[in-house]
Amino acid sequence: MRILGIDPGSSATGYGVVERCGANVSYVAHGTIRTPASAPLERRLAAIQAELSAAIVEYRPDRAVVERVFVSVNPRSALVLGQARGAILAALGSAGIPVDELAAREIKKAVTGVGAAEKLQVQVMVARLLHLSRPPAQDAADALAAAIARAQMGRLAALGVGRRRSRRQLLPGAAP
Amino acid sequence: MRILGIDPGSSATGYGVVERCGANVSYVAHGTIRTPASAPLERRLAAIQAELSAAIVEYRPDRAVVERVFVSVNPRSALVLGQARGAILAALGSAGIPVDELAAREIKKAVTGVGAAEKLQVQVMVARLLHLSRPPAQDAADALAAAIARAQMGRLAALGVGRRRSRRQLLPGAAP
């Protein structure tokens, strides 16, 4: 099973693809989609969608995962993040790829063992777990971390461990 | 010039198309895109995009206008609205259609003469201005109202009236 993790943002959107095969999670690809701050918003969102759709065609993921948004952020940030998420989710929906949401704590815990891990620690552990020669840039590392976390949950679920909890957490579009 | 007004929402997105010819603003079309609340979010956003793209192909607008978001709304609402906006703006950007934002007050004032008009008043005045036999549903009426407001601003700008103010208000993606 191939999993596409995405870390949405209007200026930089990270993505990362991993493959789960039995108990192993292996690296496939990662990248960062950047859009010029000077361009009109509709062009930037269209560019994010176009690049993400190209990555979907190239890496053919079976499912995708994005970090759940904590709505304690301020309304302006929620709007800006929501717009990037909307463009990304629509591209995934158009491609028929089901999307799961995971809380930041679950993602960090899956890759570092600690739910409150620092950004750098996530980058280092992602590189170690996927045998990369160096830590990926932050947005792509967060995206790979989400994909790893989703892959591990799938493995646990397949083994019958914590299945009920996993199912509830993975309901697409469910409110926290 | 054909103008597409859009009132974004994840459960119901209204759209309306008007044509400006000299001093006249005439009706072209309107509709409401509805998505089932039971469907996963990514499917709903993809469906909004697909239907909007079909309307763009059918009515070939030269530009689009959406209501500017007041960020005084709560973060959860801002996120949900942002996601619908993101899917819509990406579709417009992909089609190469420039998007303007207008404040709700400007839109209401343009169609009713009052910036704090009630929803029903907007529906009634939209029907009257466009010679419709009955008021459109609320989402579509708001979309048509935005399109009418943009058309009127364009006319005033063409006459050299209030040009500086219009230009500033119409900067795409500009914060209020």
Short mmCIF file of C-alpha atoms in Angstrom, two decimals:
data_model
loop_
_atom_site.label_atom_id
_atom_site.label_comp_id
_atom_site.label_asym_id
_atom_site.label_seq_id
_atom_site.Cartn_x
_atom_site.Cartn_y
_atom_site.Cartn_z
CA MET A 1 0.00 0.00 0.00
CA ARG A 2 1.32 3.42 -0.97
CA ILE A 3 0.52 6.35 1.27
CA LEU A 4 0.80 10.03 0.36
CA GLY A 5 1.29 12.38 3.31
CA ILE A 6 0.65 16.09 2.77
CA ASP A 7 1.50 19.14 4.88
CA PRO A 8 -0.68 21.91 3.38
CA GLY A 9 0.33 25.55 3.17
CA SER A 10 -0.30 28.28 0.61
CA SER A 11 3.36 29.32 0.39
CA ALA A 12 4.87 25.83 0.83
CA THR A 13 3.07 22.48 0.70
CA GLY A 14 5.15 19.44 1.59
CA TYR A 15 4.38 15.96 0.34
CA GLY A 16 5.91 12.57 0.96
CA VAL A 17 5.18 9.06 -0.30
CA VAL A 18 5.96 5.85 1.56
CA GLU A 19 5.16 2.22 0.82
CA ARG A 20 4.08 -0.27 3.42
CA CYS A 21 4.94 -3.89 2.69
CA GLY A 22 4.18 -6.24 5.57
CA ALA A 23 5.94 -4.81 8.61
CA ASN A 24 8.22 -2.56 6.55
CA VAL A 25 7.70 1.07 5.66
CA SER A 26 9.97 2.24 2.86
CA TYR A 27 10.67 5.57 1.21
CA VAL A 28 9.31 6.39 -2.25
CA ALA A 29 9.56 10.16 -2.77
CA HIS A 30 9.14 13.58 -1.24
CA GLY A 31 9.00 17.19 -2.35
CA THR A 32 7.86 20.71 -1.58
CA ILE A 33 5.46 22.73 -3.73
CA ARG A 34 6.25 26.43 -3.53
CA THR A 35 4.18 29.26 -4.98
CA PRO A 36 5.26 32.89 -5.40
CA ALA A 37 3.71 35.16 -2.74
CA SER A 38 3.32 37.84 -5.42
CA ALA A 39 0.92 35.74 -7.53
CA PRO A 40 -2.88 36.09 -7.09
CA LEU A 41 -4.32 33.57 -4.63
CA GLU A 42 -6.37 31.71 -7.26
CA ARG A 43 -3.21 31.15 -9.34
CA ARG A 44 -1.28 29.90 -6.34
CA LEU A 45 -3.99 27.42 -5.37
CA ALA A 46 -4.28 26.25 -8.98
CA ALA A 47 -0.50 25.72 -9.08
CA ILE A 48 -0.56 23.69 -5.85
CA GLN A 49 -3.32 21.53 -7.31
CA ALA A 50 -1.52 21.05 -10.61
CA GLU A 51 1.75 20.00 -8.97
CA LEU A 52 0.01 17.70 -6.50
CA SER A 53 -2.00 16.10 -9.30
CA ALA A 54 1.25 15.50 -11.21
CA ALA A 55 2.74 13.81 -8.11
CA ILE A 56 -0.40 11.64 -7.79
CA VAL A 57 -0.05 10.53 -11.42
CA GLU A 58 3.66 9.80 -10.92
CA TYR A 59 3.53 7.95 -7.57
CA ARG A 60 -0.01 6.51 -7.65
CA PRO A 61 -0.79 6.47 -3.91
CA ASP A 62 -3.61 4.26 -2.62
CA ARG A 63 -4.56 6.70 0.10
CA ALA A 64 -3.57 10.04 1.55
CA VAL A 65 -3.21 11.54 5.01
CA VAL A 66 -3.20 15.13 6.25
CA GLU A 67 -2.70 16.54 9.70
CA ARG A 68 -5.92 17.41 11.51
CA VAL A 69 -6.24 21.15 12.12
CA PHE A 70 -6.39 22.37 15.66
CA VAL A 71 -9.04 25.07 15.56
CA SER A 72 -7.38 26.94 18.38
CA VAL A 73 -5.45 28.81 15.69
CA ASN A 74 -6.72 32.32 14.92
CA PRO A 75 -9.48 32.79 12.30
CA ARG A 76 -7.17 34.44 9.73
CA SER A 77 -4.72 31.51 9.92
CA ALA A 78 -7.61 29.02 9.80
CA LEU A 79 -8.93 30.70 6.63
CA VAL A 80 -5.53 30.72 4.89
CA LEU A 81 -4.79 27.12 5.87
CA GLY A 82 -8.35 26.10 4.95
CA GLN A 83 -7.93 27.50 1.42
CA ALA A 84 -4.74 25.48 0.83
CA ARG A 85 -6.38 22.38 2.33
CA GLY A 86 -9.46 22.88 0.13
CA ALA A 87 -7.41 22.93 -3.08
CA ILE A 88 -5.43 19.87 -1.95
CA LEU A 89 -8.42 17.84 -0.77
CA ALA A 90 -10.33 18.60 -3.98
CA ALA A 91 -7.38 17.29 -6.04
CA LEU A 92 -7.30 14.10 -3.95
CA GLY A 93 -11.08 13.70 -4.21
CA SER A 94 -10.95 14.19 -7.99
CA ALA A 95 -8.32 11.45 -8.20
CA GLY A 96 -10.50 9.12 -6.11
CA ILE A 97 -7.96 8.90 -3.28
CA PRO A 98 -9.46 8.49 0.21
CA VAL A 99 -8.06 10.88 2.81
CA ASP A 100 -7.48 10.29 6.52
CA GLU A 101 -6.76 12.91 9.14
CA LEU A 102 -4.36 12.36 12.01
CA ALA A 103 -3.68 14.61 14.97
CA ALA A 104 -0.23 16.20 15.14
CA ARG A 105 0.40 14.36 18.43
CA GLU A 106 -0.31 10.97 16.84
CA ILE A 107 2.05 11.73 13.95
CA LYS A 108 4.87 12.93 16.18
CA LYS A 109 4.44 10.02 18.53
CA ALA A 110 4.55 7.52 15.66
CA VAL A 111 7.92 8.75 14.38
CA THR A 112 9.66 9.95 17.55
CA GLY A 113 7.83 8.15 20.36
CA VAL A 114 6.93 11.54 21.84
CA GLY A 115 3.70 13.42 21.05
CA ALA A 116 5.27 16.80 21.81
CA ALA A 117 8.44 16.32 19.74
CA GLU A 118 10.28 19.31 18.23
CA LYS A 119 10.23 19.93 14.47
CA LEU A 120 13.93 19.08 14.11
CA GLN A 121 13.47 15.82 15.99
CA VAL A 122 10.75 14.83 13.50
CA GLN A 123 13.06 15.66 10.57
CA VAL A 124 15.91 13.58 12.03
CA MET A 125 13.72 10.60 12.87
CA VAL A 126 12.02 10.61 9.45
CA ALA A 127 15.47 10.43 7.83
CA ARG A 128 16.51 7.60 10.17
CA LEU A 129 13.33 5.53 9.72
CA LEU A 130 13.41 5.87 5.93
CA HIS A 131 17.20 5.50 5.58
CA LEU A 132 17.66 8.90 3.96
CA SER A 133 21.15 10.35 3.80
CA ARG A 134 19.96 13.63 5.33
CA PRO A 135 16.84 15.08 6.97
CA PRO A 136 14.24 16.38 4.48
CA ALA A 137 13.13 20.03 4.60
CA GLN A 138 10.54 20.71 7.28
CA ASP A 139 7.32 20.68 5.21
CA ALA A 140 8.31 17.49 3.40
CA ALA A 141 9.49 15.88 6.67
CA ASP A 142 6.10 16.60 8.26
CA ALA A 143 4.37 15.09 5.23
CA LEU A 144 6.57 11.96 5.35
CA ALA A 145 5.95 11.71 9.11
CA ALA A 146 2.18 11.73 8.52
CA ALA A 147 2.56 9.01 5.88
CA ILE A 148 4.72 6.89 8.21
CA ALA A 149 2.20 7.31 11.03
CA ARG A 150 -0.65 6.23 8.76
CA ALA A 151 1.37 3.24 7.54
CA GLN A 152 2.09 2.12 11.10
CA MET A 153 -1.55 2.44 12.09
CA GLY A 154 -2.52 0.32 9.13
CA ARG A 155 0.00 -2.30 10.24
CA LEU A 156 -1.34 -2.34 13.81
CA ALA A 157 -4.91 -2.46 12.53
CA ALA A 158 -3.99 -5.40 10.29
CA LEU A 159 -2.63 -7.19 13.35
CA GLY A 160 -5.87 -6.46 15.21
CA VAL A 161 -4.14 -4.14 17.69
CA GLY A 162 -6.11 -1.05 18.74
CA ARG A 163 -8.47 -1.52 15.84
CA ARG A 164 -11.45 0.26 17.33
CA ARG A 165 -9.44 3.31 18.29
CA SER A 166 -7.81 3.44 14.86
CA ARG A 167 -11.12 3.23 13.06
CA ARG A 168 -12.60 6.11 14.99
CA GLN A 169 -9.53 8.29 14.48
CA LEU A 170 -9.49 7.57 10.79
CA LEU A 171 -13.07 8.49 9.95
CA PRO A 172 -12.57 10.85 7.01
CA GLY A 173 -13.68 14.39 7.63
CA ALA A 174 -14.77 13.63 11.20
CA ALA A 175 -14.54 16.44 13.70
CA PRO A 176 -12.02 15.91 16.47
CA MET B 1 -17.96 41.53 -20.02
CA ARG B 2 -19.33 38.46 -18.26
CA ILE B 3 -18.95 38.24 -14.51
CA LEU B 4 -19.32 35.11 -12.38
CA GLY B 5 -20.28 35.71 -8.76
CA ILE B 6 -19.78 32.90 -6.27
CA ASP B 7 -21.02 32.41 -2.71
CA PRO B 8 -18.83 29.57 -1.38
CA GLY B 9 -19.99 26.95 1.10
CA SER B 10 -19.22 23.26 1.55
CA SER B 11 -22.88 22.20 1.75
CA ALA B 12 -24.24 24.78 -0.76
CA THR B 13 -22.27 26.99 -3.14
CA GLY B 14 -24.29 29.57 -5.06
CA TYR B 15 -23.19 30.97 -8.40
CA GLY B 16 -24.59 33.60 -10.70
CA VAL B 17 -23.54 35.02 -14.07
CA VAL B 18 -24.36 38.49 -15.35
CA GLU B 19 -23.30 40.39 -18.44
CA ARG B 20 -22.39 44.04 -18.49
CA CYS B 21 -22.96 45.85 -21.76
CA GLY B 22 -22.44 49.60 -21.54
CA ALA B 23 -24.58 50.83 -18.66
CA ASN B 24 -26.73 47.69 -18.59
CA VAL B 25 -26.30 44.63 -16.42
CA SER B 26 -28.28 41.65 -17.64
CA TYR B 27 -28.96 38.18 -16.32
CA VAL B 28 -27.26 35.12 -17.81
CA ALA B 29 -27.63 32.22 -15.37
CA HIS B 30 -27.58 31.12 -11.75
CA GLY B 31 -27.51 27.91 -9.78
CA THR B 32 -26.65 26.21 -6.52
CA ILE B 33 -24.13 23.41 -6.14
CA ARG B 34 -25.12 21.06 -3.32
CA THR B 35 -23.05 18.21 -1.92
CA PRO B 36 -24.28 15.45 0.40
CA ALA B 37 -23.18 16.01 4.01
CA SER B 38 -22.62 12.25 4.31
CA ALA B 39 -19.86 12.17 1.64
CA PRO B 40 -16.18 12.47 2.63
CA LEU B 41 -14.91 16.06 2.53
CA GLU B 42 -12.46 15.44 -0.34
CA ARG B 43 -15.32 14.08 -2.48
CA ARG B 44 -17.53 17.05 -1.68
CA LEU B 45 -14.82 19.55 -2.58
CA ALA B 46 -14.05 17.66 -5.81
CA ALA B 47 -17.76 17.72 -6.70
CA ILE B 48 -17.97 21.50 -6.10
CA GLN B 49 -14.95 21.97 -8.35
CA ALA B 50 -16.32 19.73 -11.08
CA GLU B 51 -19.70 21.48 -11.16
CA LEU B 52 -18.15 24.94 -11.06
CA SER B 53 -15.75 24.02 -13.87
CA ALA B 54 -18.71 22.83 -15.95
CA ALA B 55 -20.46 26.18 -15.35
CA ILE B 56 -17.27 28.02 -16.39
CA VAL B 57 -17.14 26.04 -19.64
CA GLU B 58 -20.84 26.70 -20.28
CA TYR B 59 -21.00 30.43 -19.45
CA ARG B 60 -17.39 31.51 -20.16
CA PRO B 61 -17.06 34.38 -17.65
CA ASP B 62 -14.29 36.96 -18.14
CA ARG B 63 -13.80 37.43 -14.42
CA ALA B 64 -15.11 36.22 -11.09
CA VAL B 65 -15.95 37.79 -7.75
CA VAL B 66 -16.31 36.33 -4.26
CA GLU B 67 -17.28 37.95 -1.01
CA ARG B 68 -14.36 38.90 1.20
CA VAL B 69 -14.30 36.90 4.44
CA PHE B 70 -14.62 38.75 7.69
CA VAL B 71 -12.13 37.05 9.94
CA SER B 72 -14.22 37.82 12.98
CA VAL B 73 -15.91 34.46 12.39
CA ASN B 74 -14.74 31.64 14.65
CA PRO B 75 -11.73 29.51 13.62
CA ARG B 76 -13.81 26.38 12.91
CA SER B 77 -16.10 28.33 10.54
CA ALA B 78 -13.08 30.03 8.95
CA LEU B 79 -11.49 26.62 8.30
CA VAL B 80 -14.66 25.12 6.77
CA LEU B 81 -15.32 28.21 4.63
CA GLY B 82 -11.63 28.38 3.68
CA GLN B 83 -11.72 24.80 2.39
CA ALA B 84 -14.69 25.52 0.11
CA ARG B 85 -13.09 28.76 -1.05
CA GLY B 86 -9.81 26.97 -1.75
CA ALA B 87 -11.46 24.43 -4.04
CA ILE B 88 -13.40 27.19 -5.83
CA LEU B 89 -10.46 29.58 -6.23
CA ALA B 90 -8.24 26.78 -7.54
CA ALA B 91 -10.85 25.95 -10.19
CA LEU B 92 -11.00 29.63 -11.23
CA GLY B 93 -7.20 29.89 -11.27
CA SER B 94 -6.91 26.74 -13.39
CA ALA B 95 -9.35 28.26 -15.88
CA GLY B 96 -7.31 31.48 -15.98
CA ILE B 97 -10.15 33.60 -14.59
CA PRO B 98 -9.05 36.55 -12.43
CA VAL B 99 -10.87 36.84 -9.11
CA ASP B 100 -11.83 39.99 -7.20
CA GLU B 101 -12.99 40.17 -3.61
CA LEU B 102 -15.68 42.54 -2.41
CA ALA B 103 -16.82 43.22 1.13
CA ALA B 104 -20.35 42.11 2.02
CA ARG B 105 -21.26 45.75 2.72
CA GLU B 106 -20.20 46.85 -0.77
CA ILE B 107 -22.23 44.08 -2.37
CA LYS B 108 -25.37 44.79 -0.35
CA LYS B 109 -25.06 48.50 -0.94
CA ALA B 110 -24.68 47.99 -4.71
CA VAL B 111 -27.95 46.05 -5.01
CA THR B 112 -30.11 47.55 -2.25
CA GLY B 113 -28.52 50.93 -1.53
CA VAL B 114 -27.97 49.83 2.08
CA GLY B 115 -24.79 48.18 3.36
CA ALA B 116 -26.62 46.42 6.19
CA ALA B 117 -29.50 45.02 4.10
CA GLU B 118 -31.31 41.83 5.11
CA LYS B 119 -30.85 38.61 3.13
CA LEU B 120 -34.44 38.70 1.84
CA GLN B 121 -34.03 42.29 0.68
CA VAL B 122 -30.99 41.22 -1.37
CA GLN B 123 -32.97 38.36 -2.94
CA VAL B 124 -35.87 40.67 -3.86
CA MET B 125 -33.64 43.40 -5.30
CA VAL B 126 -31.55 40.93 -7.32
CA ALA B 127 -34.76 39.64 -8.93
CA ARG B 128 -35.93 43.20 -9.64
CA LEU B 129 -32.60 44.42 -11.10
CA LEU B 130 -32.24 41.36 -13.33
CA HIS B 131 -35.96 41.15 -14.29
CA LEU B 132 -36.39 37.66 -12.86
CA SER B 133 -39.91 36.39 -12.30
CA ARG B 134 -39.08 35.43 -8.69
CA PRO B 135 -36.25 35.86 -6.17
CA PRO B 136 -33.47 33.26 -6.53
CA ALA B 137 -32.57 31.00 -3.59
CA GLN B 138 -30.37 32.70 -1.02
CA ASP B 139 -26.92 31.34 -2.03
CA ALA B 140 -27.52 32.04 -5.71
CA ALA B 141 -28.99 35.49 -4.93
CA ASP B 142 -25.85 36.38 -2.94
CA ALA B 143 -23.71 35.21 -5.85
CA LEU B 144 -25.72 37.25 -8.36
CA ALA B 145 -25.54 40.26 -6.03
CA ALA B 146 -21.73 40.02 -5.95
CA ALA B 147 -21.65 39.81 -9.75
CA ILE B 148 -23.96 42.85 -10.07
CA ALA B 149 -21.80 44.82 -7.61
CA ARG B 150 -18.66 43.98 -9.56
CA ALA B 151 -20.35 44.95 -12.84
CA GLN B 152 -21.42 48.32 -11.41
CA MET B 153 -17.94 49.02 -10.10
CA GLY B 154 -16.51 48.24 -13.48
CA ARG B 155 -18.95 50.71 -15.05
CA LEU B 156 -18.07 53.46 -12.57
CA ALA B 157 -14.37 52.74 -13.05
CA ALA B 158 -14.81 52.98 -16.82
CA LEU B 159 -16.42 56.39 -16.33
CA GLY B 160 -13.47 57.45 -14.19
CA VAL B 161 -15.63 57.67 -11.04
CA GLY B 162 -14.00 56.55 -7.82
CA ARG B 163 -11.25 54.82 -9.73
CA ARG B 164 -8.61 54.91 -7.02
CA ARG B 165 -10.94 53.48 -4.43
CA SER B 166 -12.12 50.73 -6.77
CA ARG B 167 -8.60 49.72 -7.69
CA ARG B 168 -7.57 49.34 -4.11
CA GLN B 169 -10.67 47.36 -3.22
CA LEU B 170 -10.21 45.07 -6.18
CA LEU B 171 -6.63 44.03 -5.57
CA PRO B 172 -6.87 40.25 -5.80
CA GLY B 173 -6.14 38.43 -2.56
CA ALA B 174 -5.45 41.67 -0.69
CA ALA B 175 -6.19 41.69 3.02
CA PRO B 176 -8.91 44.12 4.06
#
